[in-house]
């Protein structure tokens, strides 16, 4: 992880979302140097558990800059977060709102609305969020039990359709108008994360999302709510590289000429987002190769049949690539190490090495320095040119 690049991304985010509370979603990459870099950039945190909260506090974050955004939480977690000074939560059920009133009295609570998730690589389906009528009910209940109400949503991770933000802000403004008749003002709009990153193709620009959000919030609300954002992927994905080693190259199944390249990193130890080949990472090679390229199937190292990175995306790699060669997988700073299994098949989770101003002093650096690719980038032939 390049902590300086994380700070650059944060600065860019701040410039496009001025007067907005920026709360990094810790789940995307909880490495302490990354958190410290973000504290230095003036960014707060979105935490999903007491452990994430304690981690942020140990990296010098202030409780006032932390939102507990997991709508699913035990009362013990609410009480612990309250004791540690957190006063802002997200909720999507009346029972959780009532728990907050009891265990974190007078807190701010943003009621999460359901989002279709259409256009996202990581939609949330029906797991989270209230419909409009339920949101009105939860907001009114929050006020009744002494909490300060807001509205939240998450458009789905790696969202590439700008209308997803439009639909959610319009829905939130309708709720805001509906509760006005009961004398309630929505003080907060938490628009969550979902800001996309370019992997194998160009994606929606942050500047366009920011412009739309500012316009809609100014136009649709009678009283402008304070806006909060919870970017995860956007701040950290481009700052990370996974360096993998080729374990084996082989042709299979019998009777075919398909070339399989097995890496020592796969779905269970750091690359879960290759599921359904949803995210197609750019690759580069650490040593120079002169042989022609051929289509390959890229696979992970475990004994699980699903541990395959890409068999439909047509990556072409040089024929002289063999065991011991190293491949760099770019844009892997988000949802990689934090998702590694503790040791499925005895393969350890990814080791995270942070470089740059906030990096871990005394830890080994990568085999070659810097985040620049050491060769041309390899992208699937069926992707779109960047
Ligand atoms: C509540 C909440 N906020 C923010 C995020 C960050 O989303 P992203 O990484 O797509 O920006 C997540 C991701 O799961 C989330 O659950």
PDB file of C-alpha atoms in Angstrom, residues 25-270:
ATOM      1  CA  UNK A  25     -15.069   2.880   5.273  1.00  0.00           C
ATOM      2  CA  UNK A  26     -12.457   1.020   7.318  1.00  0.00           C
ATOM      3  CA  UNK A  27     -13.579  -2.382   6.014  1.00  0.00           C
ATOM      4  CA  UNK A  28     -11.989  -1.584   2.632  1.00  0.00           C
ATOM      5  CA  UNK A  29      -8.493  -1.660   4.123  1.00  0.00           C
ATOM      6  CA  UNK A  30      -7.879  -1.404   7.866  1.00  0.00           C
ATOM      7  CA  UNK A  31      -4.045  -1.312   7.771  1.00  0.00           C
ATOM      8  CA  UNK A  32      -3.000   1.123  10.549  1.00  0.00           C
ATOM      9  CA  UNK A  33      -0.629   3.131   8.287  1.00  0.00           C
ATOM     10  CA  UNK A  34      -3.555   3.680   5.898  1.00  0.00           C
ATOM     11  CA  UNK A  35      -5.733   4.865   8.789  1.00  0.00           C
ATOM     12  CA  UNK A  36      -2.974   7.164  10.077  1.00  0.00           C
ATOM     13  CA  UNK A  37      -2.482   8.601   6.583  1.00  0.00           C
ATOM     14  CA  UNK A  38      -6.202   9.374   6.436  1.00  0.00           C
ATOM     15  CA  UNK A  39      -6.187  10.973   9.908  1.00  0.00           C
ATOM     16  CA  UNK A  40      -3.367  13.222   8.673  1.00  0.00           C
ATOM     17  CA  UNK A  41      -5.515  14.112   5.649  1.00  0.00           C
ATOM     18  CA  UNK A  42      -8.377  15.181   7.927  1.00  0.00           C
ATOM     19  CA  UNK A  43     -10.626  12.232   7.072  1.00  0.00           C
ATOM     20  CA  UNK A  44     -12.827  10.489   9.659  1.00  0.00           C
ATOM     21  CA  UNK A  45     -14.033   6.875   9.677  1.00  0.00           C
ATOM     22  CA  UNK A  46     -17.032   4.643   9.078  1.00  0.00           C
ATOM     23  CA  UNK A  47     -16.749   1.601  11.333  1.00  0.00           C
ATOM     24  CA  UNK A  48     -18.794  -1.586  11.376  1.00  0.00           C
ATOM     25  CA  UNK A  49     -17.722  -3.004  14.741  1.00  0.00           C
ATOM     26  CA  UNK A  50     -16.174  -2.089  18.084  1.00  0.00           C
ATOM     27  CA  UNK A  51     -12.887  -3.648  16.937  1.00  0.00           C
ATOM     28  CA  UNK A  52     -12.736  -1.302  13.929  1.00  0.00           C
ATOM     29  CA  UNK A  53     -13.620   1.601  16.212  1.00  0.00           C
ATOM     30  CA  UNK A  54     -10.826   0.765  18.665  1.00  0.00           C
ATOM     31  CA  UNK A  55      -8.407   0.421  15.751  1.00  0.00           C
ATOM     32  CA  UNK A  56      -9.279   3.917  14.508  1.00  0.00           C
ATOM     33  CA  UNK A  57      -8.913   5.397  17.996  1.00  0.00           C
ATOM     34  CA  UNK A  58      -5.512   3.710  18.333  1.00  0.00           C
ATOM     35  CA  UNK A  59      -4.520   5.539  15.125  1.00  0.00           C
ATOM     36  CA  UNK A  60      -5.452   8.901  16.727  1.00  0.00           C
ATOM     37  CA  UNK A  61      -8.904   9.347  15.185  1.00  0.00           C
ATOM     38  CA  UNK A  62     -11.376  11.372  17.253  1.00  0.00           C
ATOM     39  CA  UNK A  63     -14.698   9.752  18.271  1.00  0.00           C
ATOM     40  CA  UNK A  64     -16.542  12.813  16.921  1.00  0.00           C
ATOM     41  CA  UNK A  65     -15.184  11.952  13.457  1.00  0.00           C
ATOM     42  CA  UNK A  66     -16.447   8.375  13.530  1.00  0.00           C
ATOM     43  CA  UNK A  67     -19.803   7.004  12.401  1.00  0.00           C
ATOM     44  CA  UNK A  68     -20.904   3.506  13.411  1.00  0.00           C
ATOM     45  CA  UNK A  69     -22.517   2.570  10.107  1.00  0.00           C
ATOM     46  CA  UNK A  70     -23.477  -1.051  10.579  1.00  0.00           C
ATOM     47  CA  UNK A  71     -27.261  -1.253  10.968  1.00  0.00           C
ATOM     48  CA  UNK A  72     -26.858  -4.777  12.427  1.00  0.00           C
ATOM     49  CA  UNK A  73     -25.316  -4.555  15.877  1.00  0.00           C
ATOM     50  CA  UNK A  74     -25.618  -5.973  19.367  1.00  0.00           C
ATOM     51  CA  UNK A  75     -26.639  -3.692  22.219  1.00  0.00           C
ATOM     52  CA  UNK A  76     -23.238  -4.460  23.765  1.00  0.00           C
ATOM     53  CA  UNK A  77     -21.598  -2.894  20.675  1.00  0.00           C
ATOM     54  CA  UNK A  78     -23.840   0.191  20.909  1.00  0.00           C
ATOM     55  CA  UNK A  79     -23.010   0.623  24.599  1.00  0.00           C
ATOM     56  CA  UNK A  80     -19.265   0.142  23.993  1.00  0.00           C
ATOM     57  CA  UNK A  81     -19.236   2.623  21.089  1.00  0.00           C
ATOM     58  CA  UNK A  82     -21.189   5.156  23.177  1.00  0.00           C
ATOM     59  CA  UNK A  83     -18.741   4.745  26.057  1.00  0.00           C
ATOM     60  CA  UNK A  84     -15.860   5.384  23.639  1.00  0.00           C
ATOM     61  CA  UNK A  85     -17.491   8.658  22.594  1.00  0.00           C
ATOM     62  CA  UNK A  86     -19.292   7.802  19.341  1.00  0.00           C
ATOM     63  CA  UNK A  87     -22.501   9.794  18.870  1.00  0.00           C
ATOM     64  CA  UNK A  88     -23.451   9.003  15.274  1.00  0.00           C
ATOM     65  CA  UNK A  89     -24.976   5.708  14.117  1.00  0.00           C
ATOM     66  CA  UNK A  90     -26.790   4.266  11.113  1.00  0.00           C
ATOM     67  CA  UNK A  91     -29.896   2.166  11.581  1.00  0.00           C
ATOM     68  CA  UNK A  92     -32.550   0.504   9.452  1.00  0.00           C
ATOM     69  CA  UNK A  93     -35.030  -0.915  11.964  1.00  0.00           C
ATOM     70  CA  UNK A  94     -37.246   0.418  14.723  1.00  0.00           C
ATOM     71  CA  UNK A  95     -35.772  -2.099  17.182  1.00  0.00           C
ATOM     72  CA  UNK A  96     -32.229  -0.858  16.547  1.00  0.00           C
ATOM     73  CA  UNK A  97     -33.435   2.772  16.866  1.00  0.00           C
ATOM     74  CA  UNK A  98     -34.925   1.899  20.264  1.00  0.00           C
ATOM     75  CA  UNK A  99     -31.679   0.175  21.298  1.00  0.00           C
ATOM     76  CA  UNK A 100     -29.762   3.313  20.330  1.00  0.00           C
ATOM     77  CA  UNK A 101     -32.091   5.480  22.407  1.00  0.00           C
ATOM     78  CA  UNK A 102     -31.432   3.246  25.408  1.00  0.00           C
ATOM     79  CA  UNK A 103     -27.685   2.572  25.022  1.00  0.00           C
ATOM     80  CA  UNK A 104     -26.497   5.696  23.183  1.00  0.00           C
ATOM     81  CA  UNK A 105     -29.035   8.332  24.269  1.00  0.00           C
ATOM     82  CA  UNK A 106     -29.316  11.643  22.395  1.00  0.00           C
ATOM     83  CA  UNK A 107     -27.144  10.312  19.538  1.00  0.00           C
ATOM     84  CA  UNK A 108     -27.568  11.164  15.896  1.00  0.00           C
ATOM     85  CA  UNK A 109     -29.102   8.330  13.867  1.00  0.00           C
ATOM     86  CA  UNK A 110     -29.261   8.171  10.077  1.00  0.00           C
ATOM     87  CA  UNK A 111     -31.978   5.831   8.837  1.00  0.00           C
ATOM     88  CA  UNK A 112     -30.691   3.810   5.903  1.00  0.00           C
ATOM     89  CA  UNK A 113     -32.993   3.595   2.901  1.00  0.00           C
ATOM     90  CA  UNK A 114     -32.939   0.635   0.558  1.00  0.00           C
ATOM     91  CA  UNK A 115     -31.228   1.210  -2.815  1.00  0.00           C
ATOM     92  CA  UNK A 116     -31.787  -0.877  -5.931  1.00  0.00           C
ATOM     93  CA  UNK A 117     -28.042  -1.472  -6.348  1.00  0.00           C
ATOM     94  CA  UNK A 118     -28.553  -1.675 -10.097  1.00  0.00           C
ATOM     95  CA  UNK A 119     -25.345  -0.646 -11.899  1.00  0.00           C
ATOM     96  CA  UNK A 120     -23.109  -1.765  -9.009  1.00  0.00           C
ATOM     97  CA  UNK A 121     -20.602  -4.609  -8.942  1.00  0.00           C
ATOM     98  CA  UNK A 122     -21.415  -5.084  -5.249  1.00  0.00           C
ATOM     99  CA  UNK A 123     -25.139  -4.429  -4.687  1.00  0.00           C
ATOM    100  CA  UNK A 124     -26.514  -4.933  -1.169  1.00  0.00           C
ATOM    101  CA  UNK A 125     -29.797  -6.514  -2.295  1.00  0.00           C
ATOM    102  CA  UNK A 126     -32.443  -6.552   0.414  1.00  0.00           C
ATOM    103  CA  UNK A 127     -30.067  -7.076   3.297  1.00  0.00           C
ATOM    104  CA  UNK A 128     -30.122  -3.424   4.366  1.00  0.00           C
ATOM    105  CA  UNK A 129     -32.435  -0.473   4.219  1.00  0.00           C
ATOM    106  CA  UNK A 130     -36.011   0.650   4.792  1.00  0.00           C
ATOM    107  CA  UNK A 131     -38.557   1.488   2.114  1.00  0.00           C
ATOM    108  CA  UNK A 132     -39.853   5.094   2.047  1.00  0.00           C
ATOM    109  CA  UNK A 133     -42.804   4.550   4.410  1.00  0.00           C
ATOM    110  CA  UNK A 134     -40.670   2.577   6.884  1.00  0.00           C
ATOM    111  CA  UNK A 135     -38.035   5.317   6.752  1.00  0.00           C
ATOM    112  CA  UNK A 136     -40.635   7.951   7.681  1.00  0.00           C
ATOM    113  CA  UNK A 137     -41.774   5.722  10.545  1.00  0.00           C
ATOM    114  CA  UNK A 138     -38.200   5.115  11.789  1.00  0.00           C
ATOM    115  CA  UNK A 139     -37.325   8.830  11.582  1.00  0.00           C
ATOM    116  CA  UNK A 140     -40.410   9.779  13.596  1.00  0.00           C
ATOM    117  CA  UNK A 141     -39.687   7.070  16.157  1.00  0.00           C
ATOM    118  CA  UNK A 142     -36.074   8.298  16.437  1.00  0.00           C
ATOM    119  CA  UNK A 143     -37.322  11.796  17.264  1.00  0.00           C
ATOM    120  CA  UNK A 144     -39.844  10.424  19.771  1.00  0.00           C
ATOM    121  CA  UNK A 145     -37.079   8.580  21.656  1.00  0.00           C
ATOM    122  CA  UNK A 146     -34.783  11.607  21.749  1.00  0.00           C
ATOM    123  CA  UNK A 147     -32.408  10.906  18.832  1.00  0.00           C
ATOM    124  CA  UNK A 148     -31.385  13.378  16.117  1.00  0.00           C
ATOM    125  CA  UNK A 149     -32.548  12.055  12.725  1.00  0.00           C
ATOM    126  CA  UNK A 150     -30.803  11.806   9.375  1.00  0.00           C
ATOM    127  CA  UNK A 151     -31.132   9.663   6.252  1.00  0.00           C
ATOM    128  CA  UNK A 152     -28.507   7.326   4.798  1.00  0.00           C
ATOM    129  CA  UNK A 153     -28.160   5.121   1.735  1.00  0.00           C
ATOM    130  CA  UNK A 154     -25.498   3.151  -0.121  1.00  0.00           C
ATOM    131  CA  UNK A 155     -25.845   2.829  -3.886  1.00  0.00           C
ATOM    132  CA  UNK A 156     -23.818  -0.427  -3.995  1.00  0.00           C
ATOM    133  CA  UNK A 157     -20.077  -0.812  -4.303  1.00  0.00           C
ATOM    134  CA  UNK A 158     -18.296   0.043  -7.573  1.00  0.00           C
ATOM    135  CA  UNK A 159     -21.418   1.807  -8.807  1.00  0.00           C
ATOM    136  CA  UNK A 160     -21.080   2.935 -12.398  1.00  0.00           C
ATOM    137  CA  UNK A 161     -24.527   4.417 -13.001  1.00  0.00           C
ATOM    138  CA  UNK A 162     -24.900   8.031 -11.932  1.00  0.00           C
ATOM    139  CA  UNK A 163     -28.684   7.655 -11.767  1.00  0.00           C
ATOM    140  CA  UNK A 164     -28.204   5.446  -8.706  1.00  0.00           C
ATOM    141  CA  UNK A 165     -27.254   8.564  -6.692  1.00  0.00           C
ATOM    142  CA  UNK A 166     -30.061  10.559  -8.289  1.00  0.00           C
ATOM    143  CA  UNK A 167     -32.737   7.986  -7.346  1.00  0.00           C
ATOM    144  CA  UNK A 168     -31.547   7.737  -3.742  1.00  0.00           C
ATOM    145  CA  UNK A 169     -31.277  11.486  -3.175  1.00  0.00           C
ATOM    146  CA  UNK A 170     -34.729  12.041  -4.675  1.00  0.00           C
ATOM    147  CA  UNK A 171     -36.146   9.336  -2.368  1.00  0.00           C
ATOM    148  CA  UNK A 172     -34.388  10.850   0.665  1.00  0.00           C
ATOM    149  CA  UNK A 173     -35.753  14.319  -0.168  1.00  0.00           C
ATOM    150  CA  UNK A 174     -39.272  12.884  -0.374  1.00  0.00           C
ATOM    151  CA  UNK A 175     -38.901  11.407   3.119  1.00  0.00           C
ATOM    152  CA  UNK A 176     -37.525  14.732   4.322  1.00  0.00           C
ATOM    153  CA  UNK A 177     -40.623  16.543   3.014  1.00  0.00           C
ATOM    154  CA  UNK A 178     -42.926  13.879   4.462  1.00  0.00           C
ATOM    155  CA  UNK A 179     -41.578  14.315   8.000  1.00  0.00           C
ATOM    156  CA  UNK A 180     -41.619  18.125   7.760  1.00  0.00           C
ATOM    157  CA  UNK A 181     -45.384  18.034   8.247  1.00  0.00           C
ATOM    158  CA  UNK A 182     -44.688  16.517  11.692  1.00  0.00           C
ATOM    159  CA  UNK A 183     -42.289  19.369  12.457  1.00  0.00           C
ATOM    160  CA  UNK A 184     -39.165  17.204  11.948  1.00  0.00           C
ATOM    161  CA  UNK A 185     -36.095  18.442  10.069  1.00  0.00           C
ATOM    162  CA  UNK A 186     -33.624  15.982   8.558  1.00  0.00           C
ATOM    163  CA  UNK A 187     -30.262  17.295   9.681  1.00  0.00           C
ATOM    164  CA  UNK A 188     -28.034  14.787   7.908  1.00  0.00           C
ATOM    165  CA  UNK A 189     -27.765  13.005   4.570  1.00  0.00           C
ATOM    166  CA  UNK A 190     -25.211  10.182   4.557  1.00  0.00           C
ATOM    167  CA  UNK A 191     -24.709   9.115   0.939  1.00  0.00           C
ATOM    168  CA  UNK A 192     -22.442   6.164   1.815  1.00  0.00           C
ATOM    169  CA  UNK A 193     -19.828   4.794  -0.582  1.00  0.00           C
ATOM    170  CA  UNK A 194     -19.912   3.178  -4.009  1.00  0.00           C
ATOM    171  CA  UNK A 195     -17.577   5.634  -5.815  1.00  0.00           C
ATOM    172  CA  UNK A 196     -16.001   3.552  -8.580  1.00  0.00           C
ATOM    173  CA  UNK A 197     -12.413   2.926  -9.648  1.00  0.00           C
ATOM    174  CA  UNK A 198     -11.085   2.096 -13.156  1.00  0.00           C
ATOM    175  CA  UNK A 199     -10.008  -1.539 -13.331  1.00  0.00           C
ATOM    176  CA  UNK A 200     -10.218  -2.924 -16.870  1.00  0.00           C
ATOM    177  CA  UNK A 201     -12.270  -0.044 -18.244  1.00  0.00           C
ATOM    178  CA  UNK A 202     -12.869   3.645 -17.630  1.00  0.00           C
ATOM    179  CA  UNK A 203     -15.490   4.348 -14.974  1.00  0.00           C
ATOM    180  CA  UNK A 204     -17.784   7.153 -13.924  1.00  0.00           C
ATOM    181  CA  UNK A 205     -15.837  10.278 -12.895  1.00  0.00           C
ATOM    182  CA  UNK A 206     -15.965  11.416  -9.264  1.00  0.00           C
ATOM    183  CA  UNK A 207     -16.336  15.026 -10.398  1.00  0.00           C
ATOM    184  CA  UNK A 208     -19.627  14.182 -12.133  1.00  0.00           C
ATOM    185  CA  UNK A 209     -21.000  12.370  -9.083  1.00  0.00           C
ATOM    186  CA  UNK A 210     -19.973  15.290  -6.849  1.00  0.00           C
ATOM    187  CA  UNK A 211     -21.631  17.835  -9.132  1.00  0.00           C
ATOM    188  CA  UNK A 212     -24.885  15.865  -9.202  1.00  0.00           C
ATOM    189  CA  UNK A 213     -24.927  15.372  -5.424  1.00  0.00           C
ATOM    190  CA  UNK A 214     -24.332  19.079  -4.725  1.00  0.00           C
ATOM    191  CA  UNK A 215     -27.032  20.162  -7.187  1.00  0.00           C
ATOM    192  CA  UNK A 216     -29.680  17.731  -5.963  1.00  0.00           C
ATOM    193  CA  UNK A 217     -29.043  18.391  -2.275  1.00  0.00           C
ATOM    194  CA  UNK A 218     -29.269  22.154  -2.868  1.00  0.00           C
ATOM    195  CA  UNK A 219     -32.408  21.889  -5.027  1.00  0.00           C
ATOM    196  CA  UNK A 220     -34.523  19.201  -3.372  1.00  0.00           C
ATOM    197  CA  UNK A 221     -34.334  19.831   0.375  1.00  0.00           C
ATOM    198  CA  UNK A 222     -36.182  22.677   2.083  1.00  0.00           C
ATOM    199  CA  UNK A 223     -33.437  22.849   4.708  1.00  0.00           C
ATOM    200  CA  UNK A 224     -30.071  21.699   3.346  1.00  0.00           C
ATOM    201  CA  UNK A 225     -28.860  18.674   5.384  1.00  0.00           C
ATOM    202  CA  UNK A 226     -25.193  18.259   6.323  1.00  0.00           C
ATOM    203  CA  UNK A 227     -23.806  15.734   3.816  1.00  0.00           C
ATOM    204  CA  UNK A 228     -21.619  12.795   4.800  1.00  0.00           C
ATOM    205  CA  UNK A 229     -19.810  10.371   2.466  1.00  0.00           C
ATOM    206  CA  UNK A 230     -18.278   6.996   3.293  1.00  0.00           C
ATOM    207  CA  UNK A 231     -15.854   6.189   0.467  1.00  0.00           C
ATOM    208  CA  UNK A 232     -13.932   2.938   0.828  1.00  0.00           C
ATOM    209  CA  UNK A 233     -12.724   1.565  -2.483  1.00  0.00           C
ATOM    210  CA  UNK A 234     -12.151   4.987  -4.089  1.00  0.00           C
ATOM    211  CA  UNK A 235      -9.597   6.083  -1.501  1.00  0.00           C
ATOM    212  CA  UNK A 236      -7.513   2.923  -1.320  1.00  0.00           C
ATOM    213  CA  UNK A 237      -7.911   0.624  -4.343  1.00  0.00           C
ATOM    214  CA  UNK A 238      -5.409   2.383  -6.663  1.00  0.00           C
ATOM    215  CA  UNK A 239      -2.874   2.581  -3.801  1.00  0.00           C
ATOM    216  CA  UNK A 240      -2.432  -1.189  -3.533  1.00  0.00           C
ATOM    217  CA  UNK A 241      -0.548  -3.848  -5.458  1.00  0.00           C
ATOM    218  CA  UNK A 242      -0.692  -7.555  -4.721  1.00  0.00           C
ATOM    219  CA  UNK A 243       2.501  -9.288  -5.754  1.00  0.00           C
ATOM    220  CA  UNK A 244       1.869 -12.969  -6.475  1.00  0.00           C
ATOM    221  CA  UNK A 245       4.226 -15.767  -7.461  1.00  0.00           C
ATOM    222  CA  UNK A 246       3.524 -18.317 -10.172  1.00  0.00           C
ATOM    223  CA  UNK A 247       3.283 -21.750  -8.522  1.00  0.00           C
ATOM    224  CA  UNK A 248       2.722 -23.910 -11.606  1.00  0.00           C
ATOM    225  CA  UNK A 249       1.918 -23.658 -15.286  1.00  0.00           C
ATOM    226  CA  UNK A 250       0.100 -26.601 -16.838  1.00  0.00           C
ATOM    227  CA  UNK A 251      -2.205 -27.559 -19.697  1.00  0.00           C
ATOM    228  CA  UNK A 252      -5.600 -29.085 -18.861  1.00  0.00           C
ATOM    229  CA  UNK A 253      -8.100 -30.688 -19.132  1.00  0.00           C
ATOM    230  CA  UNK A 254      -6.658 -33.642 -21.011  1.00  0.00           C
ATOM    231  CA  UNK A 255      -7.122 -33.314 -24.721  1.00  0.00           C
ATOM    232  CA  UNK A 256      -7.205 -29.516 -24.705  1.00  0.00           C
ATOM    233  CA  UNK A 257      -4.448 -27.004 -25.038  1.00  0.00           C
ATOM    234  CA  UNK A 258      -5.720 -24.658 -22.326  1.00  0.00           C
ATOM    235  CA  UNK A 259      -2.860 -23.106 -20.413  1.00  0.00           C
ATOM    236  CA  UNK A 260      -3.467 -22.679 -16.682  1.00  0.00           C
ATOM    237  CA  UNK A 261      -1.310 -20.358 -14.614  1.00  0.00           C
ATOM    238  CA  UNK A 262      -1.638 -21.091 -10.887  1.00  0.00           C
ATOM    239  CA  UNK A 263      -0.731 -18.196  -8.579  1.00  0.00           C
ATOM    240  CA  UNK A 264      -0.043 -18.284  -4.844  1.00  0.00           C
ATOM    241  CA  UNK A 265      -2.842 -15.734  -4.278  1.00  0.00           C
ATOM    242  CA  UNK A 266      -6.470 -16.486  -5.018  1.00  0.00           C
ATOM    243  CA  UNK A 267     -10.028 -15.950  -3.901  1.00  0.00           C
ATOM    244  CA  UNK A 268      -9.446 -17.053  -0.315  1.00  0.00           C
ATOM    245  CA  UNK A 269      -6.241 -15.222   0.487  1.00  0.00           C
ATOM    246  CA  UNK A 270      -6.892 -11.776  -0.842  1.00  0.00           C
TER     247      UNK A 270
END
